[in-house]
Amino acid sequence: MFERAGCIWCARWNAEIAPAYDRTDVGNRAALRRVDVAKPLPEDLKAVGPVVYTPTFVLVQAGKEIGRIEGFSDEAFFYGYLDRLLEKLEPAR
């Protein structure tokens, strides 16, 4: 999750989704990592394309960007798009 201080949509996601996310099947498949866009990009995320909007959720596998969700409007939107992204993942070996 790419986020920024003062982002109202990040705050909504944190209030509506974050409390239960880690306890969901989806949360277990796609662990959440928070990245502050005001700080330098971590080395292991250099292959991720530019992030313009917050929040932006980027699904990464083996250092490669699989897809992203830009913005947040509600739970159905978020989980619907995330389910589609998860379908693109390579099976665990």
PDB file of C-alpha atoms in Angstrom:
ATOM      1  CA  MET A   1       0.000   0.000   0.000  1.00  0.00           C
ATOM      2  CA  PHE A   2       1.516   3.285  -1.121  1.00  0.00           C
ATOM      3  CA  GLU A   3       0.182   5.991   1.154  1.00  0.00           C
ATOM      4  CA  ARG A   4       0.810   9.561   2.195  1.00  0.00           C
ATOM      5  CA  ALA A   5       0.189  11.498   5.399  1.00  0.00           C
ATOM      6  CA  GLY A   6      -3.063  13.438   5.234  1.00  0.00           C
ATOM      7  CA  CYS A   7      -4.607  11.253   2.499  1.00  0.00           C
ATOM      8  CA  ILE A   8      -8.323  11.025   3.318  1.00  0.00           C
ATOM      9  CA  TRP A   9      -8.795   7.921   1.157  1.00  0.00           C
ATOM     10  CA  CYS A  10      -5.910   6.201   2.953  1.00  0.00           C
ATOM     11  CA  ALA A  11      -7.580   7.080   6.256  1.00  0.00           C
ATOM     12  CA  ARG A  12     -10.871   5.589   5.034  1.00  0.00           C
ATOM     13  CA  TRP A  13      -9.133   2.388   3.947  1.00  0.00           C
ATOM     14  CA  ASN A  14      -7.390   2.228   7.319  1.00  0.00           C
ATOM     15  CA  ALA A  15     -10.715   2.629   9.141  1.00  0.00           C
ATOM     16  CA  GLU A  16     -12.870   0.368   6.962  1.00  0.00           C
ATOM     17  CA  ILE A  17     -10.562  -2.391   5.681  1.00  0.00           C
ATOM     18  CA  ALA A  18      -7.298  -2.481   7.650  1.00  0.00           C
ATOM     19  CA  PRO A  19      -8.685  -3.765  10.976  1.00  0.00           C
ATOM     20  CA  ALA A  20      -9.749  -7.098   9.445  1.00  0.00           C
ATOM     21  CA  TYR A  21      -7.542  -7.325   6.337  1.00  0.00           C
ATOM     22  CA  ASP A  22      -4.819  -9.528   7.869  1.00  0.00           C
ATOM     23  CA  ARG A  23      -7.458 -11.997   9.058  1.00  0.00           C
ATOM     24  CA  THR A  24      -8.982 -12.536   5.597  1.00  0.00           C
ATOM     25  CA  ASP A  25      -8.004 -15.206   3.062  1.00  0.00           C
ATOM     26  CA  VAL A  26      -7.059 -12.429   0.665  1.00  0.00           C
ATOM     27  CA  GLY A  27      -4.939 -10.747   3.318  1.00  0.00           C
ATOM     28  CA  ASN A  28      -3.097 -14.018   3.875  1.00  0.00           C
ATOM     29  CA  ARG A  29      -2.358 -14.345   0.145  1.00  0.00           C
ATOM     30  CA  ALA A  30      -1.393 -10.706  -0.353  1.00  0.00           C
ATOM     31  CA  ALA A  31       0.262  -9.462   2.816  1.00  0.00           C
ATOM     32  CA  LEU A  32       0.050  -5.714   3.254  1.00  0.00           C
ATOM     33  CA  ARG A  33       3.238  -3.674   3.215  1.00  0.00           C
ATOM     34  CA  ARG A  34       3.007   0.065   3.706  1.00  0.00           C
ATOM     35  CA  VAL A  35       5.193   2.455   1.721  1.00  0.00           C
ATOM     36  CA  ASP A  36       5.213   6.202   2.371  1.00  0.00           C
ATOM     37  CA  VAL A  37       5.376   7.986  -0.999  1.00  0.00           C
ATOM     38  CA  ALA A  38       7.143  10.929   0.668  1.00  0.00           C
ATOM     39  CA  LYS A  39      10.153   8.713   1.387  1.00  0.00           C
ATOM     40  CA  PRO A  40      12.616   7.097  -1.022  1.00  0.00           C
ATOM     41  CA  LEU A  41      11.322   3.958  -2.712  1.00  0.00           C
ATOM     42  CA  PRO A  42      12.704   0.780  -1.098  1.00  0.00           C
ATOM     43  CA  GLU A  43      15.302  -0.974  -3.244  1.00  0.00           C
ATOM     44  CA  ASP A  44      13.221  -4.126  -3.621  1.00  0.00           C
ATOM     45  CA  LEU A  45      10.372  -2.101  -5.163  1.00  0.00           C
ATOM     46  CA  LYS A  46      12.419  -0.317  -7.846  1.00  0.00           C
ATOM     47  CA  ALA A  47      10.669  -2.373 -10.557  1.00  0.00           C
ATOM     48  CA  VAL A  48       7.276  -0.935  -9.531  1.00  0.00           C
ATOM     49  CA  GLY A  49       6.034   1.754 -11.885  1.00  0.00           C
ATOM     50  CA  PRO A  50       5.511   5.327 -10.680  1.00  0.00           C
ATOM     51  CA  VAL A  51       2.830   5.871  -8.054  1.00  0.00           C
ATOM     52  CA  VAL A  52       0.793   9.045  -8.517  1.00  0.00           C
ATOM     53  CA  TYR A  53      -2.330   8.544  -6.402  1.00  0.00           C
ATOM     54  CA  THR A  54      -2.768   7.422  -2.822  1.00  0.00           C
ATOM     55  CA  PRO A  55      -3.672   4.954  -1.767  1.00  0.00           C
ATOM     56  CA  THR A  56      -2.267   2.719  -4.466  1.00  0.00           C
ATOM     57  CA  PHE A  57      -2.139  -1.011  -3.832  1.00  0.00           C
ATOM     58  CA  VAL A  58       0.510  -2.785  -5.909  1.00  0.00           C
ATOM     59  CA  LEU A  59       0.579  -6.563  -6.088  1.00  0.00           C
ATOM     60  CA  VAL A  60       4.162  -7.769  -6.483  1.00  0.00           C
ATOM     61  CA  GLN A  61       5.412 -11.306  -7.053  1.00  0.00           C
ATOM     62  CA  ALA A  62       9.087 -12.230  -7.400  1.00  0.00           C
ATOM     63  CA  GLY A  63       9.971  -8.531  -7.637  1.00  0.00           C
ATOM     64  CA  LYS A  64       7.610  -7.951 -10.582  1.00  0.00           C
ATOM     65  CA  GLU A  65       4.496  -5.784 -10.545  1.00  0.00           C
ATOM     66  CA  ILE A  66       1.469  -7.975 -11.285  1.00  0.00           C
ATOM     67  CA  GLY A  67      -1.083  -5.165 -11.130  1.00  0.00           C
ATOM     68  CA  ARG A  68      -2.409  -2.308  -9.042  1.00  0.00           C
ATOM     69  CA  ILE A  69      -5.468  -0.688  -7.561  1.00  0.00           C
ATOM     70  CA  GLU A  70      -5.361   3.093  -7.614  1.00  0.00           C
ATOM     71  CA  GLY A  71      -7.575   4.777  -5.062  1.00  0.00           C
ATOM     72  CA  PHE A  72     -10.237   3.514  -2.699  1.00  0.00           C
ATOM     73  CA  SER A  73     -13.974   4.029  -2.690  1.00  0.00           C
ATOM     74  CA  ASP A  74     -15.467   1.141  -0.712  1.00  0.00           C
ATOM     75  CA  GLU A  75     -15.023  -2.451   0.420  1.00  0.00           C
ATOM     76  CA  ALA A  76     -16.725  -4.030  -2.606  1.00  0.00           C
ATOM     77  CA  PHE A  77     -14.550  -2.040  -5.036  1.00  0.00           C
ATOM     78  CA  PHE A  78     -11.348  -2.913  -3.185  1.00  0.00           C
ATOM     79  CA  TYR A  79     -11.955  -6.633  -2.732  1.00  0.00           C
ATOM     80  CA  GLY A  80     -13.440  -7.028  -6.214  1.00  0.00           C
ATOM     81  CA  TYR A  81     -10.355  -5.599  -7.886  1.00  0.00           C
ATOM     82  CA  LEU A  82      -7.993  -7.412  -5.537  1.00  0.00           C
ATOM     83  CA  ASP A  83      -9.645 -10.744  -6.339  1.00  0.00           C
ATOM     84  CA  ARG A  84      -9.023 -10.097 -10.053  1.00  0.00           C
ATOM     85  CA  LEU A  85      -5.376  -9.252  -9.393  1.00  0.00           C
ATOM     86  CA  LEU A  86      -4.869 -12.379  -7.313  1.00  0.00           C
ATOM     87  CA  GLU A  87      -6.056 -14.484 -10.254  1.00  0.00           C
ATOM     88  CA  LYS A  88      -2.915 -13.310 -12.104  1.00  0.00           C
ATOM     89  CA  LEU A  89      -0.496 -14.702  -9.515  1.00  0.00           C
ATOM     90  CA  GLU A  90       1.651 -17.713 -10.301  1.00  0.00           C
ATOM     91  CA  PRO A  91       0.751 -20.718  -8.141  1.00  0.00           C
ATOM     92  CA  ALA A  92       2.904 -21.198  -5.044  1.00  0.00           C
ATOM     93  CA  ARG A  93       5.657 -23.769  -5.545  1.00  0.00           C
TER      94      ARG A  93
END
